[in-house]
Coordinates of N, CA, C and O in Angstrom, one line a residue:
M1 N 1.9 -12.6 -12.3 CA 1.4 -12.3 -11.0 C 2.2 -11.2 -10.3 O 1.7 -10.3 -9.8
N2 N 3.5 -11.3 -10.4 CA 4.4 -10.2 -9.8 C 4.2 -8.9 -10.5 O 4.3 -7.9 -9.8
T3 N 3.9 -8.9 -11.7 CA 3.7 -7.6 -12.4 C 2.5 -6.9 -11.9 O 2.5 -5.7 -11.7
N4 N 1.4 -7.7 -11.6 CA 0.2 -7.1 -11.0 C 0.4 -6.5 -9.6 O 0.0 -5.5 -9.3
R5 N 1.2 -7.3 -8.8 CA 1.5 -6.8 -7.5 C 2.4 -5.5 -7.5 O 2.1 -4.6 -6.8
T6 N 3.3 -5.5 -8.4 CA 4.2 -4.3 -8.6 C 3.3 -3.1 -9.0 O 3.5 -2.0 -8.5
K7 N 2.5 -3.4 -10.0 CA 1.6 -2.3 -10.5 C 0.7 -1.8 -9.4 O 0.6 -0.6 -9.2
D8 N 0.1 -2.7 -8.6 CA -0.7 -2.3 -7.5 C 0.0 -1.5 -6.5 O -0.4 -0.5 -5.9
L9 N 1.2 -1.9 -6.2 CA 2.1 -1.2 -5.2 C 2.4 0.2 -5.7 O 2.3 1.2 -4.9
V10 N 2.8 0.3 -6.9 CA 3.1 1.6 -7.5 C 1.9 2.5 -7.5 O 2.0 3.7 -7.1
I11 N 0.7 2.0 -7.9 CA -0.5 2.9 -7.9 C -0.9 3.3 -6.5 O -1.2 4.5 -6.3
N12 N -0.8 2.4 -5.6 CA -1.1 2.7 -4.2 C -0.2 3.8 -3.7 O -0.6 4.8 -3.0
A13 N 1.1 3.6 -3.9 CA 2.1 4.6 -3.4 C 1.9 5.9 -4.1 O 2.0 7.0 -3.4
L14 N 1.6 5.9 -5.4 CA 1.4 7.2 -6.1 C 0.2 7.9 -5.5 O 0.3 9.1 -5.2
F15 N -0.9 7.2 -5.2 CA -2.1 7.9 -4.7 C -1.9 8.3 -3.2 O -2.5 9.3 -2.8
I16 N -1.1 7.5 -2.4 CA -0.8 7.9 -1.1 C 0.0 9.3 -1.2 O -0.3 10.2 -0.4
A17 N 1.0 9.3 -2.0 CA 1.8 10.6 -2.2 C 0.9 11.7 -2.7 O 1.0 12.9 -2.1
L18 N 0.0 11.5 -3.6 CA -0.8 12.6 -4.1 C -1.8 13.1 -3.1 O -2.0 14.3 -2.9
T19 N -2.3 12.2 -2.3 CA -3.2 12.5 -1.2 C -2.5 13.4 -0.1 O -2.9 14.4 0.3
L20 N -1.3 12.9 0.2 CA -0.5 13.6 1.2 C -0.1 15.0 0.7 O -0.3 16.0 1.4
I21 N 0.3 15.1 -0.5 CA 0.7 16.4 -1.1 C -0.5 17.4 -1.2 O -0.4 18.6 -0.8
A22 N -1.6 16.9 -1.7 CA -2.8 17.7 -1.8 C -3.3 18.2 -0.5 O -3.8 19.3 -0.3
T23 N -3.2 17.3 0.5 CA -3.6 17.7 1.9 C -2.7 18.7 2.5 O -3.1 19.7 3.1
M24 N -1.4 18.5 2.3 CA -0.4 19.3 3.0 C -0.2 20.7 2.3 O -0.1 21.7 3.0
F25 N -0.3 20.8 1.0 CA 0.1 22.0 0.3 C -1.1 22.8 -0.2 O -0.9 23.9 -0.6
I26 N -2.3 22.2 -0.3 CA -3.4 22.9 -0.9 C -4.5 22.9 0.2 O -5.4 22.1 0.1
N27 N -4.3 23.8 1.2 CA -5.3 23.8 2.3 C -5.5 25.2 2.8 O -4.7 26.1 2.6
I28 N -6.6 25.3 3.5 CA -7.0 26.6 4.2 C -7.5 26.2 5.6 O -8.4 25.3 5.7
R29 N -7.0 26.8 6.6 CA -7.4 26.6 7.9 C -8.6 27.5 8.2 O -8.5 28.7 8.1
L30 N -9.7 27.0 8.7 CA -10.9 27.8 9.0 C -10.8 28.3 10.4 O -10.5 27.6 11.3
P31 N -11.1 29.6 10.6 CA -11.0 30.2 11.9 C -12.3 30.1 12.7 O -13.0 31.1 13.1
I32 N -12.8 28.8 12.9 CA -14.0 28.6 13.7 C -13.7 27.7 14.8 O -12.6 27.1 14.9
M33 N -14.7 27.4 15.7 CA -14.6 26.7 16.9 C -13.6 25.5 16.9 O -13.3 25.0 15.8
G34 N -13.2 25.1 18.1 CA -12.3 23.9 18.2 C -11.0 24.1 17.5 O -10.3 25.1 17.6
N35 N -10.7 23.0 16.7 CA -9.5 23.1 15.9 C -9.7 23.9 14.7 O -8.7 24.2 14.0
G36 N -10.9 24.4 14.5 CA -11.1 25.3 13.3 C -11.4 24.6 12.1 O -11.9 25.2 11.1
G37 N -11.0 23.4 11.9 CA -11.2 22.7 10.7 C -10.1 23.0 9.7 O -9.5 24.1 9.7
L38 N -9.9 22.2 8.7 CA -8.9 22.4 7.7 C -9.6 22.0 6.4 O -10.1 20.8 6.3
I39 N -9.7 22.9 5.4 CA -10.2 22.5 4.1 C -9.0 22.3 3.2 O -8.1 23.1 3.1
H40 N -8.9 21.1 2.6 CA -7.8 20.8 1.7 C -8.3 20.0 0.6 O -9.5 19.6 0.5
L41 N -7.5 19.7 -0.4 CA -7.9 19.0 -1.6 C -7.4 17.6 -1.6 O -7.3 16.9 -2.6
G42 N -7.1 17.0 -0.4 CA -6.6 15.7 -0.3 C -7.7 14.6 -0.7 O -7.4 13.5 -1.0
N43 N -8.9 15.1 -0.6 CA -10.0 14.2 -1.0 C -10.1 14.0 -2.5 O -10.7 13.0 -3.0
V44 N -9.5 14.9 -3.3 CA -9.5 14.7 -4.8 C -8.8 13.4 -5.2 O -9.4 12.6 -5.8
P45 N -7.5 13.2 -4.8 CA -6.9 12.0 -5.2 C -7.5 10.7 -4.5 O -7.5 9.7 -5.1
L46 N -8.0 10.9 -3.3 CA -8.7 9.8 -2.6 C -9.9 9.4 -3.5 O -10.0 8.2 -3.8
F47 N -10.7 10.3 -3.9 CA -11.9 9.9 -4.8 C -11.4 9.3 -6.1 O -12.0 8.3 -6.6
L48 N -10.4 9.9 -6.7 CA -9.9 9.3 -8.0 C -9.4 7.9 -7.8 O -9.7 7.0 -8.6
A49 N -8.7 7.7 -6.7 CA -8.1 6.3 -6.4 C -9.3 5.4 -6.3 O -9.3 4.3 -6.8
A50 N -10.3 5.8 -5.5 CA -11.4 4.9 -5.2 C -12.3 4.6 -6.4 O -12.7 3.5 -6.7
F51 N -12.5 5.7 -7.2 CA -13.4 5.6 -8.4 C -12.7 4.8 -9.5 O -13.4 4.0 -10.2
I52 N -11.4 5.0 -9.7 CA -10.7 4.3 -10.8 C -10.1 3.0 -10.5 O -10.2 2.0 -11.2
F53 N -9.5 2.9 -9.3 CA -8.8 1.7 -8.9 C -9.5 0.8 -7.9 O -9.0 -0.2 -7.5
G54 N -10.6 1.3 -7.3 CA -11.4 0.5 -6.4 C -11.2 0.8 -5.0 O -10.5 1.6 -4.5
K55 N -12.0 0.1 -4.2 CA -12.2 0.3 -2.8 C -10.9 0.1 -2.0 O -10.6 0.9 -1.1
R56 N -10.1 -0.8 -2.4 CA -8.8 -1.1 -1.6 C -7.8 0.1 -1.8 O -7.3 0.6 -0.9
T57 N -7.7 0.5 -3.1 CA -6.7 1.6 -3.3 C -7.3 2.9 -2.7 O -6.5 3.7 -2.2
G58 N -8.6 3.1 -2.8 CA -9.2 4.3 -2.2 C -9.0 4.3 -0.7 O -8.6 5.4 -0.1
A59 N -9.1 3.2 0.0 CA -8.9 3.1 1.4 C -7.4 3.3 1.8 O -7.1 4.1 2.7
I60 N -6.6 2.7 1.1 CA -5.1 2.9 1.3 C -4.7 4.3 1.1 O -4.0 4.9 1.9
A61 N -5.0 4.8 -0.1 CA -4.6 6.2 -0.5 C -5.1 7.2 0.5 O -4.3 8.1 1.0
G62 N -6.4 7.1 0.8 CA -7.0 8.1 1.7 C -6.5 8.0 3.1 O -6.0 9.0 3.7
G63 N -6.6 6.8 3.7 CA -6.3 6.6 5.1 C -4.8 6.9 5.3 O -4.4 7.6 6.2
V64 N -3.9 6.2 4.6 CA -2.5 6.4 4.8 C -2.0 7.8 4.4 O -1.2 8.4 5.2
G65 N -2.4 8.3 3.3 CA -2.0 9.6 2.9 C -2.3 10.7 3.8 O -1.5 11.5 4.2
M66 N -3.6 10.7 4.3 CA -4.0 11.8 5.3 C -3.5 11.5 6.7 O -3.2 12.5 7.4
A67 N -3.3 10.3 7.1 CA -2.7 10.0 8.4 C -1.2 10.4 8.4 O -0.7 10.9 9.4
L68 N -0.5 10.2 7.3 CA 0.8 10.7 7.2 C 0.9 12.2 7.3 O 1.8 12.8 7.9
F69 N -0.1 12.9 6.7 CA -0.2 14.4 6.9 C -0.3 14.7 8.3 O 0.4 15.6 8.8
D70 N -1.2 14.1 9.0 CA -1.4 14.3 10.5 C 0.0 14.1 11.2 O 0.3 15.0 12.0
L71 N 0.7 13.1 10.9 CA 1.9 12.8 11.6 C 3.0 13.8 11.3 O 3.7 14.3 12.2
M72 N 3.0 14.2 10.0 CA 4.1 15.2 9.6 C 3.7 16.6 10.0 O 4.6 17.5 10.0
S73 N 2.5 16.9 10.3 CA 2.1 18.3 10.6 C 1.9 18.6 12.1 O 1.5 19.6 12.5
G74 N 2.3 17.6 12.9 CA 2.2 17.8 14.3 C 0.8 17.5 14.9 O 0.5 17.8 16.0
W75 N -0.1 16.9 14.1 CA -1.4 16.6 14.6 C -1.5 15.1 14.9 O -2.4 14.4 14.5
T76 N -0.5 14.6 15.6 CA -0.2 13.2 15.8 C -1.4 12.5 16.4 O -1.8 11.4 16.0
A77 N -2.1 13.1 17.3 CA -3.3 12.5 18.0 C -4.4 12.2 17.0 O -5.2 11.3 17.2
W78 N -4.4 12.9 15.9 CA -5.5 12.7 14.9 C -5.2 11.5 14.0 O -6.1 11.0 13.3
A79 N -3.9 11.1 13.8 CA -3.5 10.1 12.8 C -4.3 8.8 12.9 O -4.8 8.3 11.9
P80 N -4.5 8.2 14.1 CA -5.3 7.0 14.1 C -6.7 7.2 13.6 O -7.3 6.3 12.9
F81 N -7.3 8.3 14.1 CA -8.7 8.6 13.7 C -8.8 8.8 12.2 O -9.7 8.2 11.5
T82 N -7.8 9.5 11.6 CA -7.8 9.8 10.2 C -7.6 8.5 9.4 O -8.3 8.3 8.4
L83 N -6.7 7.7 9.8 CA -6.5 6.4 9.2 C -7.8 5.6 9.0 O -8.1 5.1 7.9
V84 N -8.6 5.5 10.1 CA -9.8 4.8 10.1 C -10.9 5.5 9.3 O -11.6 5.0 8.4
I85 N -11.1 6.8 9.6 CA -12.2 7.6 9.0 C -12.0 7.7 7.5 O -12.9 7.4 6.7
V86 N -10.8 8.2 7.1 CA -10.6 8.5 5.7 C -10.4 7.2 4.9 O -10.8 7.1 3.8
G87 N -9.8 6.2 5.6 CA -9.7 4.9 5.0 C -11.1 4.3 4.7 O -11.4 3.8 3.6
T88 N -12.1 4.5 5.6 CA -13.4 4.1 5.4 C -14.1 4.9 4.3 O -14.8 4.3 3.5
M89 N -13.8 6.2 4.2 CA -14.4 7.0 3.1 C -13.9 6.4 1.8 O -14.7 6.3 0.8
G90 N -12.6 6.1 1.6 CA -12.1 5.6 0.4 C -12.7 4.2 0.1 O -13.0 4.0 -1.1
Y91 N -12.8 3.4 1.1 CA -13.3 2.0 0.9 C -14.8 2.1 0.4 O -15.2 1.5 -0.6
V92 N -15.6 2.9 1.1 CA -17.0 3.0 0.8 C -17.2 3.6 -0.6 O -18.1 3.2 -1.4
S93 N -16.5 4.7 -0.9 CA -16.6 5.3 -2.2 C -16.3 4.3 -3.3 O -17.0 4.3 -4.3
G94 N -15.2 3.6 -3.2 CA -14.9 2.6 -4.2 C -15.9 1.5 -4.3 O -16.2 1.0 -5.4
L95 N -16.4 1.1 -3.1 CA -17.4 0.0 -3.1 C -18.7 0.4 -3.8 O -19.3 -0.3 -4.6
V96 N -19.1 1.7 -3.6 CA -20.3 2.2 -4.2 C -20.2 2.2 -5.8 O -21.0 1.8 -6.5
V97 N -19.0 2.7 -6.2 CA -18.8 2.8 -7.6 C -18.7 1.4 -8.3 O -19.2 1.2 -9.4
E98 N -18.1 0.4 -7.5 CA -18.0 -0.9 -8.1 C -19.4 -1.6 -8.1 O -19.8 -2.2 -9.1
K99 N -20.2 -1.4 -7.1 CA -21.6 -2.0 -7.0 C -22.6 -1.4 -8.0 O -23.5 -2.0 -8.4
L100 N -22.5 -0.1 -8.2 CA -23.5 0.6 -9.0 C -22.9 0.8 -10.4 O -22.8 1.9 -10.9
K101 N -22.6 -0.3 -11.0 CA -22.0 -0.2 -12.4 C -22.9 0.4 -13.3 O -24.1 0.2 -13.3
C102 N -22.3 1.2 -14.2 CA -23.0 1.9 -15.3 C -24.2 2.7 -14.9 O -25.2 2.8 -15.6
K103 N -24.1 3.4 -13.8 CA -25.1 4.4 -13.4 C -24.5 5.7 -13.6 O -25.0 6.8 -13.2
N104 N -23.4 5.8 -14.3 CA -22.6 7.0 -14.7 C -22.4 7.9 -13.5 O -21.9 7.5 -12.5
E105 N -22.7 9.2 -13.7 CA -22.4 10.2 -12.7 C -23.1 9.9 -11.4 O -22.6 10.3 -10.3
L106 N -24.3 9.3 -11.4 CA -25.0 9.1 -10.2 C -24.3 8.3 -9.2 O -24.3 8.6 -8.0
R107 N -23.5 7.3 -9.6 CA -22.8 6.5 -8.7 C -21.7 7.3 -8.0 O -21.4 7.1 -6.8
Y108 N -21.1 8.2 -8.7 CA -20.0 9.1 -8.1 C -20.7 10.0 -7.1 O -20.1 10.3 -6.0
V109 N -21.8 10.6 -7.4 CA -22.5 11.5 -6.5 C -22.9 10.7 -5.2 O -22.6 11.3 -4.1
I110 N -23.4 9.5 -5.3 CA -23.8 8.7 -4.2 C -22.5 8.4 -3.3 O -22.6 8.6 -2.1
A111 N -21.5 8.1 -4.0 CA -20.2 7.8 -3.3 C -19.7 9.0 -2.5 O -19.2 8.9 -1.4
I112 N -19.8 10.2 -3.1 CA -19.3 11.4 -2.5 C -20.2 11.8 -1.3 O -19.7 12.2 -0.2
V113 N -21.5 11.6 -1.4 CA -22.4 11.9 -0.3 C -22.2 11.0 0.8 O -22.1 11.4 2.0
L114 N -22.0 9.7 0.6 CA -21.7 8.8 1.7 C -20.3 9.1 2.3 O -20.2 9.0 3.5
A115 N -19.4 9.4 1.5 CA -18.1 9.8 2.1 C -18.2 11.0 3.0 O -17.6 11.1 4.0
C116 N -19.0 12.0 2.6 CA -19.2 13.2 3.4 C -19.9 12.8 4.7 O -19.5 13.3 5.8
I117 N -20.8 11.9 4.7 CA -21.5 11.5 5.9 C -20.5 10.8 6.8 O -20.4 11.1 8.1
I118 N -19.7 9.9 6.3 CA -18.6 9.2 7.1 C -17.7 10.2 7.7 O -17.3 10.1 8.9
K119 N -17.3 11.2 6.9 CA -16.3 12.3 7.4 C -16.9 13.1 8.6 O -16.3 13.2 9.6
I120 N -18.2 13.5 8.4 CA -18.8 14.3 9.4 C -19.0 13.5 10.7 O -18.6 14.0 11.8
V121 N -19.6 12.3 10.6 CA -19.8 11.5 11.8 C -18.5 11.1 12.4 O -18.3 11.2 13.6
G122 N -17.6 10.6 11.6 CA -16.3 10.1 12.1 C -15.5 11.2 12.8 O -15.1 10.9 14.0
Y123 N -15.4 12.3 12.2 CA -14.6 13.4 12.9 C -15.3 14.0 14.0 O -14.7 14.5 15.0
Y124 N -16.7 14.0 14.0 CA -17.4 14.5 15.1 C -17.1 13.7 16.4 O -16.7 14.2 17.4
F125 N -17.1 12.4 16.2 CA -16.9 11.5 17.4 C -15.4 11.5 17.8 O -15.0 11.4 18.9
A126 N -14.5 11.7 16.8 CA -13.1 11.8 17.1 C -12.8 13.0 17.9 O -12.1 13.0 18.9
E127 N -13.5 14.1 17.6 CA -13.3 15.4 18.3 C -13.9 15.3 19.7 O -13.4 15.8 20.7
V128 N -15.0 14.6 19.8 CA -15.7 14.3 21.1 C -14.7 13.6 22.0 O -14.5 14.0 23.2
I129 N -14.0 12.6 21.5 CA -13.0 11.8 22.3 C -11.8 12.7 22.6 O -11.4 12.7 23.8
L130 N -11.3 13.5 21.6 CA -10.1 14.2 21.9 C -10.3 15.5 22.8 O -9.5 15.8 23.6
Y131 N -11.5 16.1 22.6 CA -11.8 17.4 23.3 C -12.6 17.2 24.5 O -12.9 18.1 25.3
Q132 N -13.2 15.9 24.7 CA -14.1 15.7 25.8 C -15.2 16.7 25.9 O -15.6 17.2 27.0
N133 N -15.8 16.9 24.7 CA -16.8 17.9 24.6 C -17.8 17.6 23.5 O -17.3 17.2 22.4
W134 N -19.1 17.7 23.7 CA -20.1 17.3 22.7 C -20.4 18.5 21.8 O -21.0 18.3 20.7
I135 N -20.1 19.7 22.2 CA -20.5 20.9 21.5 C -19.4 21.4 20.5 O -19.7 21.7 19.4
A136 N -18.2 21.5 21.0 CA -17.1 22.1 20.2 C -16.9 21.4 18.8 O -16.7 22.1 17.9
P137 N -17.1 20.1 18.7 CA -17.0 19.4 17.4 C -18.0 19.9 16.3 O -17.7 19.7 15.2
L138 N -19.0 20.5 16.8 CA -20.0 21.0 15.8 C -19.4 22.0 14.9 O -19.8 22.2 13.7
G139 N -18.4 22.8 15.4 CA -17.7 23.8 14.6 C -17.0 23.3 13.4 O -16.7 24.0 12.4
S140 N -16.6 22.0 13.4 CA -15.9 21.5 12.3 C -16.7 20.9 11.1 O -16.3 20.7 10.0
I141 N -18.0 20.8 11.4 CA -18.9 20.2 10.4 C -19.0 21.0 9.1 O -18.9 20.5 8.0
P142 N -19.1 22.3 9.2 CA -19.2 23.1 7.9 C -17.9 22.9 7.1 O -18.0 22.8 5.9
G143 N -16.8 22.9 7.7 CA -15.5 22.7 7.0 C -15.4 21.3 6.3 O -14.9 21.2 5.2
N144 N -15.9 20.3 7.1 CA -15.9 19.0 6.5 C -16.8 18.9 5.3 O -16.5 18.2 4.3
I145 N -18.0 19.5 5.4 CA -18.9 19.5 4.2 C -18.3 20.2 3.0 O -18.3 19.7 1.9
I146 N -17.7 21.4 3.3 CA -17.1 22.2 2.2 C -16.0 21.4 1.6 O -15.9 21.3 0.3
Q147 N -15.2 20.8 2.4 CA -14.0 20.0 1.9 C -14.4 18.9 1.0 O -13.9 18.7 -0.1
V148 N -15.4 18.1 1.3 CA -15.8 17.0 0.5 C -16.6 17.5 -0.7 O -16.4 16.9 -1.8
C149 N -17.4 18.5 -0.6 CA -18.1 19.0 -1.7 C -17.2 19.6 -2.8 O -17.4 19.4 -4.0
V150 N -16.2 20.4 -2.3 CA -15.2 20.9 -3.3 C -14.5 19.8 -4.0 O -14.4 19.9 -5.3
A151 N -14.1 18.8 -3.3 CA -13.4 17.7 -4.0 C -14.4 17.0 -5.0 O -13.9 16.6 -6.1
G152 N -15.6 16.9 -4.6 CA -16.6 16.3 -5.5 C -16.8 17.1 -6.8 O -16.8 16.5 -7.9
V153 N -16.8 18.4 -6.6 CA -17.0 19.3 -7.8 C -15.7 19.2 -8.7 O -15.9 19.2 -9.9
V154 N -14.6 19.0 -8.1 CA -13.3 18.9 -8.9 C -13.3 17.5 -9.6 O -12.9 17.4 -10.8
V155 N -13.7 16.5 -8.9 CA -13.5 15.1 -9.4 C -14.6 14.7 -10.4 O -14.3 14.0 -11.4
L156 N -15.9 15.1 -10.2 CA -17.0 14.6 -11.0 C -16.8 14.8 -12.5 O -17.1 13.8 -13.3
P157 N -16.3 15.9 -13.0 CA -16.2 16.0 -14.5 C -15.1 15.1 -15.1 O -15.2 14.9 -16.3
F158 N -14.2 14.6 -14.3 CA -13.1 13.8 -14.9 C -13.1 12.3 -14.5 O -12.4 11.5 -15.1
A159 N -13.9 11.9 -13.6 CA -13.9 10.5 -13.1 C -14.1 9.5 -14.2 O -13.4 8.6 -14.3
S160 N -15.2 9.7 -14.9 CA -15.5 8.7 -16.0 C -14.4 8.6 -17.0 O -14.0 7.6 -17.4
R161 N -14.0 9.8 -17.5 CA -12.9 9.8 -18.5 C -11.6 9.2 -18.0 O -11.0 8.5 -18.8
L162 N -11.2 9.6 -16.8 CA -10.0 9.0 -16.3 C -10.1 7.5 -16.1 O -9.1 6.8 -16.3
G163 N -11.3 7.0 -15.7 CA -11.5 5.6 -15.5 C -11.4 4.9 -16.8 O -10.8 3.8 -16.9
K164 N -12.0 5.4 -17.9 CA -11.9 4.8 -19.2 C -10.4 4.8 -19.7 O -10.0 3.8 -20.3
A165 N -9.7 5.9 -19.5 CA -8.3 6.0 -19.9 C -7.5 4.9 -19.1 O -6.6 4.2 -19.8
A166 N -7.7 4.8 -17.8 CA -6.9 3.8 -17.1 C -7.2 2.4 -17.5 O -6.4 1.6 -17.6
L167 N -8.5 2.1 -17.9 CA -8.9 0.8 -18.3 C -8.3 0.5 -19.7 O -7.7 -0.6 -19.9
S168 N -8.3 1.5 -20.6 CA -7.7 1.3 -21.9 C -6.2 1.1 -21.9 O -5.6 0.4 -22.7
M169 N -5.5 1.6 -20.8 CA -4.1 1.5 -20.7 C -3.7 0.2 -19.9 O -2.5 -0.1 -19.7
G170 N -4.7 -0.5 -19.5 CA -4.5 -1.7 -18.7 C -4.1 -1.5 -17.3 O -3.5 -2.4 -16.6
L171 N -4.3 -0.3 -16.7 CA -4.0 0.1 -15.4 C -5.0 -0.4 -14.4 O -4.7 -0.6 -13.2
T172 N -6.2 -0.7 -14.8 CA -7.3 -1.1 -13.9 C -8.1 -2.1 -14.6 O -8.2 -2.2 -15.8
K173 N -8.8 -2.9 -13.8 CA -9.8 -3.9 -14.4 C -11.2 -3.4 -14.1 O -12.2 -4.0 -14.5
Q174 N -11.3 -2.2 -13.5 CA -12.6 -1.6 -13.2 C -13.3 -1.2 -14.5 O -12.7 -0.6 -15.4
K175 N -14.5 -1.6 -14.7 CA -15.2 -1.3 -15.9 C -15.7 0.1 -15.8 O -16.4 0.5 -14.9
A176 N -15.3 1.0 -16.8 CA -15.8 2.3 -16.8 C -17.0 2.3 -17.7 O -17.1 1.6 -18.7
C177 N -18.0 3.1 -17.3 CA -19.3 3.2 -18.1 C -19.2 4.3 -19.2 O -18.6 5.3 -19.0

C-alpha cells in the first residue's frame, strides 16, 4: 500500500512540476484586450496526466501546477481561479477518458473539447469578477482556444502510446486501448 502512495505522490509531483515548467517557460503573451491572454504549453502535461493517470492526477497536476505559475509570476489574484478552473479541466479530461474506454482517439478529442469549454467559460467569469467588466474578458477567448487546441495537437499523437507504455511498466492501472 505504501508503495502505491509513494508512486502516486511522485507521479503527481512530477506532473505538477512539468505543468509549471511548461507554463512558465514555453509561453507567448498575446497583445489583445484586457490582460492580453497567455498562450503556453502547460496544458500538454495536464492532458497527459489526465489521460494516462486519471482524473485525480489531471486535476492536481493542472490546478496546482498552473496556480503555482500564477503565484510565482506575480499574477497572484488569478491563482485561486486557476486552481479551480484548470483543476476542473484536468478532472473532466481524465473522467471522459476513463468513462469512454476503448473509443481510441475520439475520447481524447472529446476530453480536449470539454476542457476548452471549461477554460473559456471559467476564465471569462474570472475576468468578469477581477475586471468588473463583461466586455473586456472577450479578448482572452481566442488565446484560450488557441492554447487548448495547440496542446491537443501536441498530445493526441502520443496519448495512446504513452498510456500503453505506462500500463506496461506498472505505472498506471488505466486501461489503454
